[in-house]
PDB file of C-alpha atoms in Angstrom:
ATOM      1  CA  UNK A   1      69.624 -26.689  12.791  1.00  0.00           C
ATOM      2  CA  UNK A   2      68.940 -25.588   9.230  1.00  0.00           C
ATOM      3  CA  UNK A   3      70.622 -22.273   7.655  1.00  0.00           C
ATOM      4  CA  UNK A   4      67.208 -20.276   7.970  1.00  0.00           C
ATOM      5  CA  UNK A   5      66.820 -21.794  12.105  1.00  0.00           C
ATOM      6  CA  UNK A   6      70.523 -20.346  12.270  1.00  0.00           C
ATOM      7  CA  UNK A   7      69.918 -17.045  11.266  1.00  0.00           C
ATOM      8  CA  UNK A   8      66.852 -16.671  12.725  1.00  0.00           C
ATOM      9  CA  UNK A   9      68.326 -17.534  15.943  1.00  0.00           C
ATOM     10  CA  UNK A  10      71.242 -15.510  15.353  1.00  0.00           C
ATOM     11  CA  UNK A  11      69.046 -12.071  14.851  1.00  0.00           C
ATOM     12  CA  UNK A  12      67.244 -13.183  17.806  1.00  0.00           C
ATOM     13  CA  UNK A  13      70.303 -12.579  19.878  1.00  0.00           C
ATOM     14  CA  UNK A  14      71.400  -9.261  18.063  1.00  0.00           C
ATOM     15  CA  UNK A  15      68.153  -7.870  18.765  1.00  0.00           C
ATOM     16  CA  UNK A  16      68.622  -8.953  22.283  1.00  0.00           C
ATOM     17  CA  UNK A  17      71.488  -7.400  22.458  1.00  0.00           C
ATOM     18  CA  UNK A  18      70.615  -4.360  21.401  1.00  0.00           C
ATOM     19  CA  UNK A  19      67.839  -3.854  23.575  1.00  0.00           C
ATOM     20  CA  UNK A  20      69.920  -4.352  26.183  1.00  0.00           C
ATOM     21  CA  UNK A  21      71.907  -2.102  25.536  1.00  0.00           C
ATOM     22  CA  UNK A  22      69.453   0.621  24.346  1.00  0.00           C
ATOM     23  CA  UNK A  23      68.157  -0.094  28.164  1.00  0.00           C
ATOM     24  CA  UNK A  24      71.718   0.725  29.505  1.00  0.00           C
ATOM     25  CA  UNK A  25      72.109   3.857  27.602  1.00  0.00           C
ATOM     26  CA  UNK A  26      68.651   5.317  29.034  1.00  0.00           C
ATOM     27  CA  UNK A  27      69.368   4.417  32.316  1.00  0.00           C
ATOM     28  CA  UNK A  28      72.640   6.217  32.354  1.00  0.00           C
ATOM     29  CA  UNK A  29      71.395   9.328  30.741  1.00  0.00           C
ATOM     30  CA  UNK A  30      68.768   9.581  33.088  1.00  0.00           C
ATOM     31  CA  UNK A  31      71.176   8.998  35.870  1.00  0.00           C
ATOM     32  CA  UNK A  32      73.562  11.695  34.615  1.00  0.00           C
ATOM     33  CA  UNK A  33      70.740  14.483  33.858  1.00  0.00           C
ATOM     34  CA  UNK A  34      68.117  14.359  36.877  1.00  0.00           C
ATOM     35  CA  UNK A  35      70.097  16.189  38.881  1.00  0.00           C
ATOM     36  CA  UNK A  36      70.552  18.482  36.373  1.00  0.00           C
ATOM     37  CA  UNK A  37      66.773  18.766  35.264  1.00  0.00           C
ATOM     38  CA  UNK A  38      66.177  19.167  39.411  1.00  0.00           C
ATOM     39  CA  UNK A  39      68.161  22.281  39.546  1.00  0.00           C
ATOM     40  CA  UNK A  40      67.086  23.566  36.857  1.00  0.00           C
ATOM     41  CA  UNK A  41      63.098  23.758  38.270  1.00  0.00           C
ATOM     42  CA  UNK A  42      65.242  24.988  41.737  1.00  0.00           C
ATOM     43  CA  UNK A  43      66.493  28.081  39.688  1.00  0.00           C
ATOM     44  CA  UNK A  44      63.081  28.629  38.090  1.00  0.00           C
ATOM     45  CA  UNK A  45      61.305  28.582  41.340  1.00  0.00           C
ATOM     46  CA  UNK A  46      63.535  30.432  42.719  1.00  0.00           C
ATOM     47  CA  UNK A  47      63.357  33.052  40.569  1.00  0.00           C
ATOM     48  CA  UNK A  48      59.596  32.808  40.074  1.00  0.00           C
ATOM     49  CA  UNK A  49      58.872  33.210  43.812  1.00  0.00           C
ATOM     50  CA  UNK A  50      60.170  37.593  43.121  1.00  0.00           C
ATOM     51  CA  UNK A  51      57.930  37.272  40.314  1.00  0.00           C
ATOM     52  CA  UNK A  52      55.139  36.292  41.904  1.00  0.00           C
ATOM     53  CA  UNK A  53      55.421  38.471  45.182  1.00  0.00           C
ATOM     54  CA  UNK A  54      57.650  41.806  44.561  1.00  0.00           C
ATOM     55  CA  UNK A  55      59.498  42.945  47.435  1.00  0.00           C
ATOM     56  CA  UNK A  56      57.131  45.789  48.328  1.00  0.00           C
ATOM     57  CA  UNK A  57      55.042  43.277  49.203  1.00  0.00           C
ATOM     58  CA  UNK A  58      56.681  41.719  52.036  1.00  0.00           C
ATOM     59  CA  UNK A  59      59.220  42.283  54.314  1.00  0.00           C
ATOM     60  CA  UNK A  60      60.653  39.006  54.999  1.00  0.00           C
ATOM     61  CA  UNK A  61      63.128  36.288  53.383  1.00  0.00           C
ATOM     62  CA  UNK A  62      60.812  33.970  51.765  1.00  0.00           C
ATOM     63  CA  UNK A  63      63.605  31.239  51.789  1.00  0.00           C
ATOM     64  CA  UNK A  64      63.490  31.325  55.421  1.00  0.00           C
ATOM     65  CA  UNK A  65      59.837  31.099  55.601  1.00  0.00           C
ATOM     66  CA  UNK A  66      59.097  28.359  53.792  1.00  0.00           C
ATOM     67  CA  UNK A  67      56.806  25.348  55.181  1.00  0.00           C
ATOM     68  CA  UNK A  68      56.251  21.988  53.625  1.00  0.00           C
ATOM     69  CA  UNK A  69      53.263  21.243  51.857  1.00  0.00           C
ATOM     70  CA  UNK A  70      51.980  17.263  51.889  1.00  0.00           C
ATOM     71  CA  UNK A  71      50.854  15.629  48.948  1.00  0.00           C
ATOM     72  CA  UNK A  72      46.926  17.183  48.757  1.00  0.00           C
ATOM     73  CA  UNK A  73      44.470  16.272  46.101  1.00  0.00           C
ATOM     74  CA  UNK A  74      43.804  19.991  45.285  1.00  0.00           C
ATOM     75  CA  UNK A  75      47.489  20.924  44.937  1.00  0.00           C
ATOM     76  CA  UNK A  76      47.663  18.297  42.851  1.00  0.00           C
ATOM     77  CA  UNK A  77      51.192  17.070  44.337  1.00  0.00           C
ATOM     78  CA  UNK A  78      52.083  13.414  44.816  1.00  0.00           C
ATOM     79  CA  UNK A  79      54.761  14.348  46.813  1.00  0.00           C
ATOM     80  CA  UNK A  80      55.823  16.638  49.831  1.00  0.00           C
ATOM     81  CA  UNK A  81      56.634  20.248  48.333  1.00  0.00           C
ATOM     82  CA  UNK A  82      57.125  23.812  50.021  1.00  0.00           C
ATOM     83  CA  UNK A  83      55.455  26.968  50.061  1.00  0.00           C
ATOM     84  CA  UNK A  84      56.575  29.965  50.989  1.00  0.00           C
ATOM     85  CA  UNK A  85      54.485  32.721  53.403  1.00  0.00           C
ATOM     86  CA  UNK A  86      54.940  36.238  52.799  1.00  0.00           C
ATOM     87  CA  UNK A  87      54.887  38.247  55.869  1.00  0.00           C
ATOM     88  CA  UNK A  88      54.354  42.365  56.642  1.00  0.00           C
ATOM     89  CA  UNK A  89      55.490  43.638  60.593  1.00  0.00           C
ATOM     90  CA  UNK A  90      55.045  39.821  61.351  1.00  0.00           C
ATOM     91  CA  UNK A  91      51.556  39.269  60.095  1.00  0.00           C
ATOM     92  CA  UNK A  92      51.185  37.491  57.363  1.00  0.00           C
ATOM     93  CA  UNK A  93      50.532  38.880  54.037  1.00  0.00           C
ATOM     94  CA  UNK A  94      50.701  36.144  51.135  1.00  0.00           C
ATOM     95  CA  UNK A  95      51.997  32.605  50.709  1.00  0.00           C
ATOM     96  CA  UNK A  96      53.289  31.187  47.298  1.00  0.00           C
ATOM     97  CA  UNK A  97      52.267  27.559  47.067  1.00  0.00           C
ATOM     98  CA  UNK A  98      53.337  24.377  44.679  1.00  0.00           C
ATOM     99  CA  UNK A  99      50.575  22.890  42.191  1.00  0.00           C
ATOM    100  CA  UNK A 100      50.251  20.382  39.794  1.00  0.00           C
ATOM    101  CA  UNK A 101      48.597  20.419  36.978  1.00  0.00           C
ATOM    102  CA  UNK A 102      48.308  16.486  36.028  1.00  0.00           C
ATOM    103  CA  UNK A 103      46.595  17.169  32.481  1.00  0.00           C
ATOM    104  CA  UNK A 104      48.828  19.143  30.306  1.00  0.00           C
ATOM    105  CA  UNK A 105      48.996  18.145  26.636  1.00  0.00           C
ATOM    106  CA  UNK A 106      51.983  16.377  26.849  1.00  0.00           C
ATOM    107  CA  UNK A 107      52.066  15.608  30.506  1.00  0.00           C
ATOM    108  CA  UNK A 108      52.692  17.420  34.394  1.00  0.00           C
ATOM    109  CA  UNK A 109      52.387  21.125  34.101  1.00  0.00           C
ATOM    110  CA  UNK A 110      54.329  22.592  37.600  1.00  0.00           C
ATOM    111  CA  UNK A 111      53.266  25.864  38.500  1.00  0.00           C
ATOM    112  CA  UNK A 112      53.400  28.526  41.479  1.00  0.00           C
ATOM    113  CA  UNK A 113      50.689  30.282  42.901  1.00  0.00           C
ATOM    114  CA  UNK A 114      50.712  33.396  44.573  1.00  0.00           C
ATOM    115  CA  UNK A 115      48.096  34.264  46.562  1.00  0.00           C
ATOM    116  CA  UNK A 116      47.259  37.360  49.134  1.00  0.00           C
ATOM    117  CA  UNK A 117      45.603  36.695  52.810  1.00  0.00           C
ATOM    118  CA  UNK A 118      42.419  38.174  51.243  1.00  0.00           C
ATOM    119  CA  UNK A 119      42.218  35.744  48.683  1.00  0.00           C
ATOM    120  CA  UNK A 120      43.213  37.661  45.656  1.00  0.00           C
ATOM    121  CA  UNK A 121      45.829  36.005  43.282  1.00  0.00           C
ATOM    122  CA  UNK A 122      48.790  37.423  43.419  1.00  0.00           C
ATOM    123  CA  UNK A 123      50.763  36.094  40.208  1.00  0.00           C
ATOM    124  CA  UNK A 124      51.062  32.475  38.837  1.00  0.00           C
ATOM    125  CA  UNK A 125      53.707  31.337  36.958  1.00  0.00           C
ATOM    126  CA  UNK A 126      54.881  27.861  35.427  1.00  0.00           C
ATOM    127  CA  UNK A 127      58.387  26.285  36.571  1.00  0.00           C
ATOM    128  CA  UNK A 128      58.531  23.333  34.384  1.00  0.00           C
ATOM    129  CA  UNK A 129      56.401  22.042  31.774  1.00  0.00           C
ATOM    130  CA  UNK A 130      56.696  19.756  28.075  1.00  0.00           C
ATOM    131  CA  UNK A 131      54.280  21.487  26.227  1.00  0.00           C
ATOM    132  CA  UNK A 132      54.120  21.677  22.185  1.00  0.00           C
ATOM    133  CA  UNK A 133      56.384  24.369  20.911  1.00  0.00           C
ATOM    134  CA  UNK A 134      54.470  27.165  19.447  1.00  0.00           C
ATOM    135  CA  UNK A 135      50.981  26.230  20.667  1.00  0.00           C
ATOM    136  CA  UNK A 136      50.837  24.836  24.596  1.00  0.00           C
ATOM    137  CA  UNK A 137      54.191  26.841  25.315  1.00  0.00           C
ATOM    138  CA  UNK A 138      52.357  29.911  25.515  1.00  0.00           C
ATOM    139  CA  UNK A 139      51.741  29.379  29.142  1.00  0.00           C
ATOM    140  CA  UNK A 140      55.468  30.081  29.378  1.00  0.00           C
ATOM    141  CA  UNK A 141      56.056  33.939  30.568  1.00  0.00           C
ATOM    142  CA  UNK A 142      58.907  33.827  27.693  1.00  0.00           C
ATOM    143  CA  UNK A 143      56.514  32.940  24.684  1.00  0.00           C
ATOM    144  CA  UNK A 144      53.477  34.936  25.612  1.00  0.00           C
ATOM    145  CA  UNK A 145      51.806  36.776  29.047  1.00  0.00           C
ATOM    146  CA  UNK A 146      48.899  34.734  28.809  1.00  0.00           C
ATOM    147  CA  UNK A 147      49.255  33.659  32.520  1.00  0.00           C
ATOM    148  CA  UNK A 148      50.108  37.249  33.951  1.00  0.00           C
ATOM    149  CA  UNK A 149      46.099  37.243  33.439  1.00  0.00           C
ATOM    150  CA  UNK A 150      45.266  35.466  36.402  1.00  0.00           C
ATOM    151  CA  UNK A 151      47.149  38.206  39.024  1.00  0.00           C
ATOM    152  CA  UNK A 152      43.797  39.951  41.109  1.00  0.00           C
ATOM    153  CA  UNK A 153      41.512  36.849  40.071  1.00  0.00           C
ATOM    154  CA  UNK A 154      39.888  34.921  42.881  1.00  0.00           C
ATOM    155  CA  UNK A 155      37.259  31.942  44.193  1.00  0.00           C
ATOM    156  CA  UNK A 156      34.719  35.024  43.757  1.00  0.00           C
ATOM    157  CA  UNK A 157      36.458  36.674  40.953  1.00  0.00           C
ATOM    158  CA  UNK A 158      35.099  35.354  38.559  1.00  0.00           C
ATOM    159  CA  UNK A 159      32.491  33.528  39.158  1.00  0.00           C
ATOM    160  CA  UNK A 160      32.309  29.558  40.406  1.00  0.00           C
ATOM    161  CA  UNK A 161      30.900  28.809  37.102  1.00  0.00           C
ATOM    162  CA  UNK A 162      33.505  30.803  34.898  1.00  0.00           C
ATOM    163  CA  UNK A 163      36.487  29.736  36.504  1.00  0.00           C
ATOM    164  CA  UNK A 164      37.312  27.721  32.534  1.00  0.00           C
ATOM    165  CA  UNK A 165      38.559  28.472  29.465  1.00  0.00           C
ATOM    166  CA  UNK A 166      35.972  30.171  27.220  1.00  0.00           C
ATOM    167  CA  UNK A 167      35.779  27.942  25.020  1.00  0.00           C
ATOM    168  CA  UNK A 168      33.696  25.841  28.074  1.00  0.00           C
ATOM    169  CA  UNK A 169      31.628  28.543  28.805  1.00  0.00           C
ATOM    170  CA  UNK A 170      34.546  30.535  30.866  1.00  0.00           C
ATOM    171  CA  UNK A 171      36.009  33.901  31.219  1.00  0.00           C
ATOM    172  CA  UNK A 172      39.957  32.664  30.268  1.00  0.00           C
ATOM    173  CA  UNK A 173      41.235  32.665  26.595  1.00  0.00           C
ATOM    174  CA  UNK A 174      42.725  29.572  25.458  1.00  0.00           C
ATOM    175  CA  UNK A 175      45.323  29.370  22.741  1.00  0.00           C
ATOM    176  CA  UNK A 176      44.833  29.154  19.011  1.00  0.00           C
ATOM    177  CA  UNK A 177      45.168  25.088  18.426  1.00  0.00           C
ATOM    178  CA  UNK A 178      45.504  24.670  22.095  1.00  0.00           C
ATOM    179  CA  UNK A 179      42.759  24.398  24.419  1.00  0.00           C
ATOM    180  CA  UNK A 180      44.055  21.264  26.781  1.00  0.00           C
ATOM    181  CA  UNK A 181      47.232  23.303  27.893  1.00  0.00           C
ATOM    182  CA  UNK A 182      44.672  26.232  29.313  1.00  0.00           C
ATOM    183  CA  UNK A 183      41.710  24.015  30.429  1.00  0.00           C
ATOM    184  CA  UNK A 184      44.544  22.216  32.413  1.00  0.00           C
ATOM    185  CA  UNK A 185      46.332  25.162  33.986  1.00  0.00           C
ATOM    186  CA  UNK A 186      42.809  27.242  34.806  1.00  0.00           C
ATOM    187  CA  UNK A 187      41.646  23.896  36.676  1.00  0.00           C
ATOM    188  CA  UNK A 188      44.933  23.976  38.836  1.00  0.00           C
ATOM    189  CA  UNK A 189      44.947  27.510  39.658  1.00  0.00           C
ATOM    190  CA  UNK A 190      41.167  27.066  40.657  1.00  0.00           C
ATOM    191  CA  UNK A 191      41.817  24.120  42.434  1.00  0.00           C
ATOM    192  CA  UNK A 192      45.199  25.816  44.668  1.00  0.00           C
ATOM    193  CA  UNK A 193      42.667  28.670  45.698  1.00  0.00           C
ATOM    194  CA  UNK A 194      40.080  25.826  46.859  1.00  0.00           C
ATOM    195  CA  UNK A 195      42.967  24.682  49.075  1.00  0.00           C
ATOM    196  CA  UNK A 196      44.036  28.088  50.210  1.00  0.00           C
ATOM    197  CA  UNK A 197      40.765  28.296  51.125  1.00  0.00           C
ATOM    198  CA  UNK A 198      40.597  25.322  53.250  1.00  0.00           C
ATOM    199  CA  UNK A 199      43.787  25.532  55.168  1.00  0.00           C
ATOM    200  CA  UNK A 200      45.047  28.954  55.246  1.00  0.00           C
ATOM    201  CA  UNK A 201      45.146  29.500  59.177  1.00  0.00           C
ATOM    202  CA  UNK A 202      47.422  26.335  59.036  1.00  0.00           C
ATOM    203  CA  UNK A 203      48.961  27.093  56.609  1.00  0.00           C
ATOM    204  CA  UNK A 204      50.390  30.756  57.946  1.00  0.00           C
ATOM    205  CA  UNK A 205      50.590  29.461  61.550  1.00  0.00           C
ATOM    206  CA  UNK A 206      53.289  27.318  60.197  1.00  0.00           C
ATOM    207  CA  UNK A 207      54.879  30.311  58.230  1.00  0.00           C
ATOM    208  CA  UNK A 208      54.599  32.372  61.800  1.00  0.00           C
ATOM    209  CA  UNK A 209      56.660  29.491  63.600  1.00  0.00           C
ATOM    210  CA  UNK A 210      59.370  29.105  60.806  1.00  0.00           C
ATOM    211  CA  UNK A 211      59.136  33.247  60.943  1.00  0.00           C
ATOM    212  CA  UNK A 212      59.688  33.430  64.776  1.00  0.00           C
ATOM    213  CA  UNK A 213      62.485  30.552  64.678  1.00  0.00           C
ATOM    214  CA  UNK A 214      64.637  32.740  62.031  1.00  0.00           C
ATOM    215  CA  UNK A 215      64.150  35.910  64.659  1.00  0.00           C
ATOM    216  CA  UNK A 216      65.142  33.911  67.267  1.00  0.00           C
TER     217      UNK A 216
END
């Protein structure tokens, strides 16, 4: 083997090498901060669910009425989640449920909607998201209240038709530089109350039984 086949050969393995290794070091960093990220978007719900509902509003421990959710197309969730039903002298009053919005900017956009028996939106609010820093961020309660907008809003409330950013014809602003991040987060909302729609005697029979089994 000539000098060039050497070298060539030689950088060949280096770069093998490397990637290798580069593999490793991803692999290990993800190991070490999932857990992490996953209580982090614990706390956020968490908090977010007092946010959404304030205690006035209910007179029950939402942790201890909370049902699982399966993956639905509307909710936008690939994989089991929980909601939480809001109750008032045991009848039920609200329920707090998980959606996805797939189309962010820069990827999944998680959210929590709030939503009265009658329909009405009670508060939204977003529990994890990657969106650009200064633009699509503004979904975020601590960069702007952009999405305290959609608390009374329902299926009739506006409109079918204006249930989009305005910028397609719809009654909700989008951002300066940033219409995807909106578009994407009106379309989930719309789409939870669509499933609240569907399923809400389910859904608060299953808050009544998890209510009853914590009253014993």
């Amino acid at each position: 083997m000539n000098v060039i086949g050497i070298a060539i050969t030689r950088n060949s393995l280096l770069l093998g090498v490397f990637a290798t290794l580069t593999v490793g070091v991803i692999a290990v960093t993800y190991a070490l901060t999932k857990d992490r990220i996953a209580d982090q978007i614990r706390e956020a719900e968490a908090k977010a669910l007092y946010e959404i509902l304030p205690e006035e509003s209910h007179d029950n421990d939402l942790l201890k009425t909370a049902i699982s959710i399966t993956p639905n197309e509307d909710l936008g969730n690939e994989k089991p989640a929980q909601g939480y039903v809001a109750f008032q002298q045991q009848q039920p009053s609200a329920i707090i449920l998980p959606a996805t919005a797939p189309d962010g900017y820069n990827g999944r956009i998680l959210l929590l909607v709030g939503i009265y028996a009658d329909g009405t939106l009670s508060g939204v609010r977003v529990i994890s998201h990657k969106e650009t820093p200064g633009l699509g961020d503004a979904i975020d309660t601590k960069v702007s209240d952009w999405i305290l907008g959609f608390a009374g809003k329902s299926l009739t409330n506006p409109n079918q038709a204006k249930w989009a950013v305005k910028k397609d014809g719809g009654d909700f602003d989008q951002f300066t530089g940033a219409t995807i991040t909106p578009r994407a987060v009106v379309g989930a909302v719309k789409r939870t109350l669509d499933y609240f729609n569907k399923h809400q005697d389910t859904l608060f029979q299953q808050g009544l039984q998890q209510l009853r089994t914590h009253d014993g």
